[in-house]
mmCIF file of C-alpha atoms in Angstrom:
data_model
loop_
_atom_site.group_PDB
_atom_site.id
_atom_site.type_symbol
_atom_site.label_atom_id
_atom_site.label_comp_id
_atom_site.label_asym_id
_atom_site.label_seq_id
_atom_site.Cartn_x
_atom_site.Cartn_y
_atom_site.Cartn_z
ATOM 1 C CA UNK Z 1 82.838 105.443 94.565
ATOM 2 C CA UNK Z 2 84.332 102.643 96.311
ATOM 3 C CA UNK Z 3 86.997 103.872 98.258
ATOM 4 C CA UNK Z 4 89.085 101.311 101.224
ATOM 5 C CA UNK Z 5 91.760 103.378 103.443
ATOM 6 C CA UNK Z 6 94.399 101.527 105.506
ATOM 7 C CA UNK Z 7 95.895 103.287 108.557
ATOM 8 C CA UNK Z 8 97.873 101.890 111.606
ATOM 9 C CA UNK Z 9 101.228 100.752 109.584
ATOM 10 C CA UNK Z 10 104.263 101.672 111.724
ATOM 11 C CA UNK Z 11 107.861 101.015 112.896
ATOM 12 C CA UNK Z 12 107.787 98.375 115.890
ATOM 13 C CA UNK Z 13 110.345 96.110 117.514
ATOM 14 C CA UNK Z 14 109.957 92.460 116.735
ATOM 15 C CA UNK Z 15 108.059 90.489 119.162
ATOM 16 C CA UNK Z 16 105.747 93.754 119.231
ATOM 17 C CA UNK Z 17 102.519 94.282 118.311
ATOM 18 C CA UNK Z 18 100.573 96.543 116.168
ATOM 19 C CA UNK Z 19 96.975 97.052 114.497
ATOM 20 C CA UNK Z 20 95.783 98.216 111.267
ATOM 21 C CA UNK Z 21 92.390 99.840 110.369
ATOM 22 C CA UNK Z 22 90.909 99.511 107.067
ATOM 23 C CA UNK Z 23 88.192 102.376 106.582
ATOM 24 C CA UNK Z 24 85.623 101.511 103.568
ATOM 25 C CA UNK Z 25 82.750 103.805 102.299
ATOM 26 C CA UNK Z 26 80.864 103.640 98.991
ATOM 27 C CA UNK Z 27 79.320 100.359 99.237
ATOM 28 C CA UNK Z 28 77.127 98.421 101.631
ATOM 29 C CA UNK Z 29 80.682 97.538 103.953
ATOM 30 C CA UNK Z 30 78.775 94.225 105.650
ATOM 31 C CA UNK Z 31 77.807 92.726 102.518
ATOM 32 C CA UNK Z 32 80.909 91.802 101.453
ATOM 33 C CA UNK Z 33 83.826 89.692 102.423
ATOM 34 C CA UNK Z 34 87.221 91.950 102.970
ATOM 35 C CA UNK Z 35 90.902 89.760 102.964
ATOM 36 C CA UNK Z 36 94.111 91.731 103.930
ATOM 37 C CA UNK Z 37 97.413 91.134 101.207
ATOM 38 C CA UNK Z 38 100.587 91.924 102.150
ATOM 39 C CA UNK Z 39 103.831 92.918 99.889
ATOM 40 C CA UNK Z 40 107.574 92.423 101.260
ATOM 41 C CA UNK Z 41 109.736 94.427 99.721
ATOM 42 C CA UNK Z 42 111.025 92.810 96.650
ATOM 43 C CA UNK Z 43 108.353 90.056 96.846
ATOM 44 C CA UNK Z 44 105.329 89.139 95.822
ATOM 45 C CA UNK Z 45 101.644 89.230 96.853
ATOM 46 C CA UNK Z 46 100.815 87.001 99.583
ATOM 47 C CA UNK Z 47 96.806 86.660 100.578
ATOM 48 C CA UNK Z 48 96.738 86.782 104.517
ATOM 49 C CA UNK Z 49 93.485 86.469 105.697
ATOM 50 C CA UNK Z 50 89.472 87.073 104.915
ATOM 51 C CA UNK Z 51 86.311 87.563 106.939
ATOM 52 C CA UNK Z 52 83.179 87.172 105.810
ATOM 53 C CA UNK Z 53 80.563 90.210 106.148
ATOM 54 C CA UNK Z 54 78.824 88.528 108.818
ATOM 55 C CA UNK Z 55 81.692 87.298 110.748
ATOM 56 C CA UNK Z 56 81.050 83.922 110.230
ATOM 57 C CA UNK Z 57 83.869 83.010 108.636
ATOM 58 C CA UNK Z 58 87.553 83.298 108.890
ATOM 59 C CA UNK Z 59 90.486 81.981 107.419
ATOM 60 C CA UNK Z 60 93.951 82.583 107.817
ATOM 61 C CA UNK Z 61 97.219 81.881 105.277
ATOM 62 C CA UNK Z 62 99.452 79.675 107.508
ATOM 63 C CA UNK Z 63 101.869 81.935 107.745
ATOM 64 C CA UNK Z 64 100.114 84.353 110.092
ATOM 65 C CA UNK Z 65 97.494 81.554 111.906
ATOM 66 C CA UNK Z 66 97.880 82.084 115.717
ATOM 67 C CA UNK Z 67 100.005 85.448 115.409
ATOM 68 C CA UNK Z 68 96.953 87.827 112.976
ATOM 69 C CA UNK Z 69 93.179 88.197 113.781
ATOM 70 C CA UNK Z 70 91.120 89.565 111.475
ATOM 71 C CA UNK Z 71 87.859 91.514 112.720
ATOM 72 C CA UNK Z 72 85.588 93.655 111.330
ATOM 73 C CA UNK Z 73 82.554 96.418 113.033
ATOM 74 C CA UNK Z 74 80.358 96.945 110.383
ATOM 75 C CA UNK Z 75 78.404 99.218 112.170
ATOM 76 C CA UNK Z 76 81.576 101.307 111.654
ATOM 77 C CA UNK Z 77 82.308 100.256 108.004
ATOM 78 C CA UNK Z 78 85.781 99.080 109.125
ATOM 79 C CA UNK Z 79 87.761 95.984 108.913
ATOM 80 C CA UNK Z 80 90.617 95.275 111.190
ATOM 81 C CA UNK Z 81 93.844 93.313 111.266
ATOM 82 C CA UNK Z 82 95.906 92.767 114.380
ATOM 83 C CA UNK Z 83 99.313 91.605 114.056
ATOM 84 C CA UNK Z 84 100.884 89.698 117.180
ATOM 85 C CA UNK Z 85 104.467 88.688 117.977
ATOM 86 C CA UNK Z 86 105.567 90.208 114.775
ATOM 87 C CA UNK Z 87 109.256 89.479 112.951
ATOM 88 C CA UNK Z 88 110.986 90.573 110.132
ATOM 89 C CA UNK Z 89 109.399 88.508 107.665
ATOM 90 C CA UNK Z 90 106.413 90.675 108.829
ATOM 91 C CA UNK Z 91 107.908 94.153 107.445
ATOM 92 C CA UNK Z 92 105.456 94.849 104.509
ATOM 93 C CA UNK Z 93 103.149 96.903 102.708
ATOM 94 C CA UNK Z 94 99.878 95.409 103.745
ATOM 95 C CA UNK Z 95 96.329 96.362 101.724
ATOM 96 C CA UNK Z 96 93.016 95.749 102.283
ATOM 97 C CA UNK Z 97 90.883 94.505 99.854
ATOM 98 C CA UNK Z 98 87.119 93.878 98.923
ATOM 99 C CA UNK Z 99 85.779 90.455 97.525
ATOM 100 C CA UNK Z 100 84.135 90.922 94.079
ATOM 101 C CA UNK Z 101 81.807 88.526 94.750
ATOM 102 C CA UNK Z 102 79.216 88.158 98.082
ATOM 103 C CA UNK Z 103 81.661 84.790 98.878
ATOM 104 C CA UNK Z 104 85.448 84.441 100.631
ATOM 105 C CA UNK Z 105 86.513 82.662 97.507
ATOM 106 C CA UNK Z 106 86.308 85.194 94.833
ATOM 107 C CA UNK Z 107 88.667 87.831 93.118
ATOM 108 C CA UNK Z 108 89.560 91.133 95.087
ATOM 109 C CA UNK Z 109 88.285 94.021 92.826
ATOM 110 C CA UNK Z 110 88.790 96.823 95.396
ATOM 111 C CA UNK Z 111 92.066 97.464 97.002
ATOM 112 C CA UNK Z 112 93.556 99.920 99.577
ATOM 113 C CA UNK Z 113 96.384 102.531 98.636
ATOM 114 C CA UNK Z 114 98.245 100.419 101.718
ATOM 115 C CA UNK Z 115 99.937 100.800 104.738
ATOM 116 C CA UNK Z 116 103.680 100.132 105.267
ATOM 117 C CA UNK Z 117 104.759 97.797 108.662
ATOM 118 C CA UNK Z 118 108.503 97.786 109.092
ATOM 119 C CA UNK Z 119 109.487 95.805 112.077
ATOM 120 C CA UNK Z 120 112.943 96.476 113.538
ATOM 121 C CA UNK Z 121 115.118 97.269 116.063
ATOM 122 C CA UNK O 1 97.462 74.734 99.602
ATOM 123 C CA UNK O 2 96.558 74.860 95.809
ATOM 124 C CA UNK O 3 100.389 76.709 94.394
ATOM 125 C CA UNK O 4 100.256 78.642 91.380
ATOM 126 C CA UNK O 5 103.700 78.857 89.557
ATOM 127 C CA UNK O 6 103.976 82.095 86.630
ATOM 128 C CA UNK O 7 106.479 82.208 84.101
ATOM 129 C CA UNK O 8 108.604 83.738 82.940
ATOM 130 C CA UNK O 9 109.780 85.412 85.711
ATOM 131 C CA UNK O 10 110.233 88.443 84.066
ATOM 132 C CA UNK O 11 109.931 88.993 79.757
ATOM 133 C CA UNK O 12 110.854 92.157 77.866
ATOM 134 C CA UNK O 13 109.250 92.843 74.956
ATOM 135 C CA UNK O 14 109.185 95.623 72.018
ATOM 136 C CA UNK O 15 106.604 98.062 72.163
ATOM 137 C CA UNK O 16 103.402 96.899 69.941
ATOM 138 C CA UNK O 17 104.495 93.666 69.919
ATOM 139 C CA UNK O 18 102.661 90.890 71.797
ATOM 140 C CA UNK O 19 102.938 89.504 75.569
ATOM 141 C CA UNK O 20 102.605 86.478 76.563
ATOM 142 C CA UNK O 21 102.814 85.235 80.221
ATOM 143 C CA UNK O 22 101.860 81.722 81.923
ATOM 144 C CA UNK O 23 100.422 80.625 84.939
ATOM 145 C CA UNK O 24 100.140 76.915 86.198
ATOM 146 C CA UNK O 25 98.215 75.393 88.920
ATOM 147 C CA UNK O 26 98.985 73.009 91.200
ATOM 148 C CA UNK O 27 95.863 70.950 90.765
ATOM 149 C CA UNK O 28 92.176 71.897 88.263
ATOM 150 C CA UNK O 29 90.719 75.518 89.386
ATOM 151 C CA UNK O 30 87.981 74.305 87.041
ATOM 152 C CA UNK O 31 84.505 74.003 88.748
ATOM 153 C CA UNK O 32 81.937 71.632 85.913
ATOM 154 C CA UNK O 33 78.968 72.686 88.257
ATOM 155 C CA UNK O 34 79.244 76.235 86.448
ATOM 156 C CA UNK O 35 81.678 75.337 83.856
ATOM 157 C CA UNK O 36 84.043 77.941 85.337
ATOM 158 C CA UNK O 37 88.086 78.504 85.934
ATOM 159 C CA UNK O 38 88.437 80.527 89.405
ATOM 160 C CA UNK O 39 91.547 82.317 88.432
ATOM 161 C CA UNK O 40 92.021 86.079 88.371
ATOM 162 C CA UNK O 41 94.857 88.330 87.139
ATOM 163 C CA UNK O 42 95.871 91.397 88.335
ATOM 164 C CA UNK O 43 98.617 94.683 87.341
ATOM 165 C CA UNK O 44 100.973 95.853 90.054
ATOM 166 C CA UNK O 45 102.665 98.806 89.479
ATOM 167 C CA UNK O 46 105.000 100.451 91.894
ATOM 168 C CA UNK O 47 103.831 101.956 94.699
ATOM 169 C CA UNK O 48 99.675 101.431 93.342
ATOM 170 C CA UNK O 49 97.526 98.738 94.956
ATOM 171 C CA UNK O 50 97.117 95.837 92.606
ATOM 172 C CA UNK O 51 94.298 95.939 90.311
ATOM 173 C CA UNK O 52 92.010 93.498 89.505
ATOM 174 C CA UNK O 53 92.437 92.710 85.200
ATOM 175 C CA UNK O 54 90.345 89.162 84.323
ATOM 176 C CA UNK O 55 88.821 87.281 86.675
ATOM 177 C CA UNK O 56 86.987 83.947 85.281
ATOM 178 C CA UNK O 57 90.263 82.973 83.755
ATOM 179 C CA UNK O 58 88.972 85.422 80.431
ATOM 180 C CA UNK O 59 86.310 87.959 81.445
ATOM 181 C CA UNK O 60 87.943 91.340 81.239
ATOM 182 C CA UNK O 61 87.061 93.962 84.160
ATOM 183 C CA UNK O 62 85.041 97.434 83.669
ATOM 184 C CA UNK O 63 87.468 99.748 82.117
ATOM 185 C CA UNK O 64 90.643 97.006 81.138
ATOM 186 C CA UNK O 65 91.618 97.810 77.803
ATOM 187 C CA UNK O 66 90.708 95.109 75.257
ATOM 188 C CA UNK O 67 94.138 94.135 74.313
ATOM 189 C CA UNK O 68 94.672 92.334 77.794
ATOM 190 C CA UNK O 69 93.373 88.851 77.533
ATOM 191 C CA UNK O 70 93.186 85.445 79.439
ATOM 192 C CA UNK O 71 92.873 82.159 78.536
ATOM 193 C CA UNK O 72 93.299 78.925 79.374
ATOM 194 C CA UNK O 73 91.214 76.252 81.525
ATOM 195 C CA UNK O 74 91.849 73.479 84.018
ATOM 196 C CA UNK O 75 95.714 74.179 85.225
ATOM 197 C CA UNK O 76 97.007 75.910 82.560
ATOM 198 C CA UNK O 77 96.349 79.543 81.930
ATOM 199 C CA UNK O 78 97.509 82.952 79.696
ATOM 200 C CA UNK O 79 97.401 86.488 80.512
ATOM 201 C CA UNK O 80 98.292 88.560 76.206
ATOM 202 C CA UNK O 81 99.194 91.673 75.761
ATOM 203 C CA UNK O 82 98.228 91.887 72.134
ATOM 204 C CA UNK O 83 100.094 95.113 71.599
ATOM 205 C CA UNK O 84 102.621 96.412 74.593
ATOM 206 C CA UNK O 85 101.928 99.776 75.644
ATOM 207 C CA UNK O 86 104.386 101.552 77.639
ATOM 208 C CA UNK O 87 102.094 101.960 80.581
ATOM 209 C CA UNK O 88 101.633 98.338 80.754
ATOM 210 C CA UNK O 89 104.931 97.880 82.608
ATOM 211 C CA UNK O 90 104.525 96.246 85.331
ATOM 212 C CA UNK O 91 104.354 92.738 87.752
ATOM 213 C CA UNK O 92 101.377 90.248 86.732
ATOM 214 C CA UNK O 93 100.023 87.990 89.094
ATOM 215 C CA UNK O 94 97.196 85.071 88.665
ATOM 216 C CA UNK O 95 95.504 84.075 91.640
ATOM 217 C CA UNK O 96 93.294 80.918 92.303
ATOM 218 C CA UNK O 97 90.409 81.591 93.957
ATOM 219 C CA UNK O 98 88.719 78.097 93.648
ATOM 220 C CA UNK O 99 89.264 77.349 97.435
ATOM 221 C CA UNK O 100 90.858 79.313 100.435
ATOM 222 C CA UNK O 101 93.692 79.937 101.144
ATOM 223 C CA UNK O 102 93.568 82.630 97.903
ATOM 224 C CA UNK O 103 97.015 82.325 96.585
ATOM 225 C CA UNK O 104 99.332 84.299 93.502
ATOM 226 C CA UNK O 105 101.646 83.252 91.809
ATOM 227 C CA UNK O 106 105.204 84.517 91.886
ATOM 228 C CA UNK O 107 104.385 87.398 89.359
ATOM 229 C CA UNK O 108 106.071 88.393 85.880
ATOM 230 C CA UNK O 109 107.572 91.524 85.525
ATOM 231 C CA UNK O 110 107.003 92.827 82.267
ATOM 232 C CA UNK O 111 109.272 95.470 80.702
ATOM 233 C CA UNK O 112 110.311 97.639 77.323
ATOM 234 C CA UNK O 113 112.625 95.747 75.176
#
């Protein structure tokens, strides 16, 4: 069973910094490309970034380019998102979640339960 | 950034009765190579992770119950609910997937008339 559990969500001041875990089992972890989503209240999805199982490539949404890197130690079967000079357009519930396909560009079929990063004072 | 606009933003509709939602995208997800539309729809339910409905614009997922259905090709696209079911309440979102960055739509938020 394909299971993906997100862990590191927490209160922290803006301007902090903070970084979540993503802990997969049930499938072969480095075959597969992993993007993190994120949720602010009231709103709607918003992709944020994927990695490719070998690492070889990255992309970011705008939004988060030069502030989130994504990583991943598949030796460990976890993927990894930290967050830099965060704000409070950053206070969300943010998932993890497996491509369906062995390519960045494909639907997410897997998702995390999530992890909720509130960012204030 | 290819932008994928839903509406409604939100429909109510009797149970039984049928559901229909739209999503638009700013330019063709539609790949002739393979003859495929890279959009995907997903269920969002409060407090649950999104999960994955139709990906390939029509082709249902394992386990999605039959009267969910997409359709549609190019920019255009439908999500049906043939027959409303009260557990079907919930936000729909399509999702392009023909080039990075991934990006949803706004969502609709479908409820009990």
């Amino acid at each position: 069973e394909v299971q993906l559990l997100e862990s590191g969500g927490d209160l922290v001041p803006p301007g902090g910094s903070l970084r979540l875990s993503c802990a997969a089992s049930g499938f072969t972890f480095a075959a597969y490309p992993m993007s993190w989503v994120r949720q602010a209240p009231g709103k709607g999805l918003e992709w944020l970034s994927v990695i490719s199982g070998s690492y070889n490539k990255i992309h970011y949404a705008e939004s988060v380019k030069g502030r989130f890197t994504v990583s991943r130690d598949n030796s460990r079967n976890t993927l990894y998102l930290q967050m830099n000079a965060l704000g409070a357009a950053d206070t969300a519930v943010y998932y993890c979640a497996r491509a369906s396909l062995f390519l960045s560009e494909a639907p997410l079929d897997f998702w995390g339960q999530g992890t909720l990063v509130t960012v204030s004072s | 950034d290819i932008v994928m606009t839903q509406s409604p933003d939100s429909l109510a509709v009797s149970l039984g009765e049928r559901a229909t939602f739209n999503c638009k995208s700013g330019q063709s997800v539609f790949f002739p190579s393979n003859n495929k539309n890279y959009v995907a729809w997903y269920q969002k339910k409060p407090g649950q992770p999104p999960k994955l409905l139709i990906s390939w614009a029509s082709i249902r997922e394992s386990g999605v119950p039959d009267r969910f259905s997409g359709s549609g090709s190019g920019t255009d696209f439908t999500l049906t609910i043939s027959s409303l079911q009260a557990e079907d309440v919930a936000v729909y979102y399509c999702q392009q997937y023909y080039t990075l960055p991934l990006t949803f739509g706004g969502g609709t938020k479908v409820e009990i008339k």
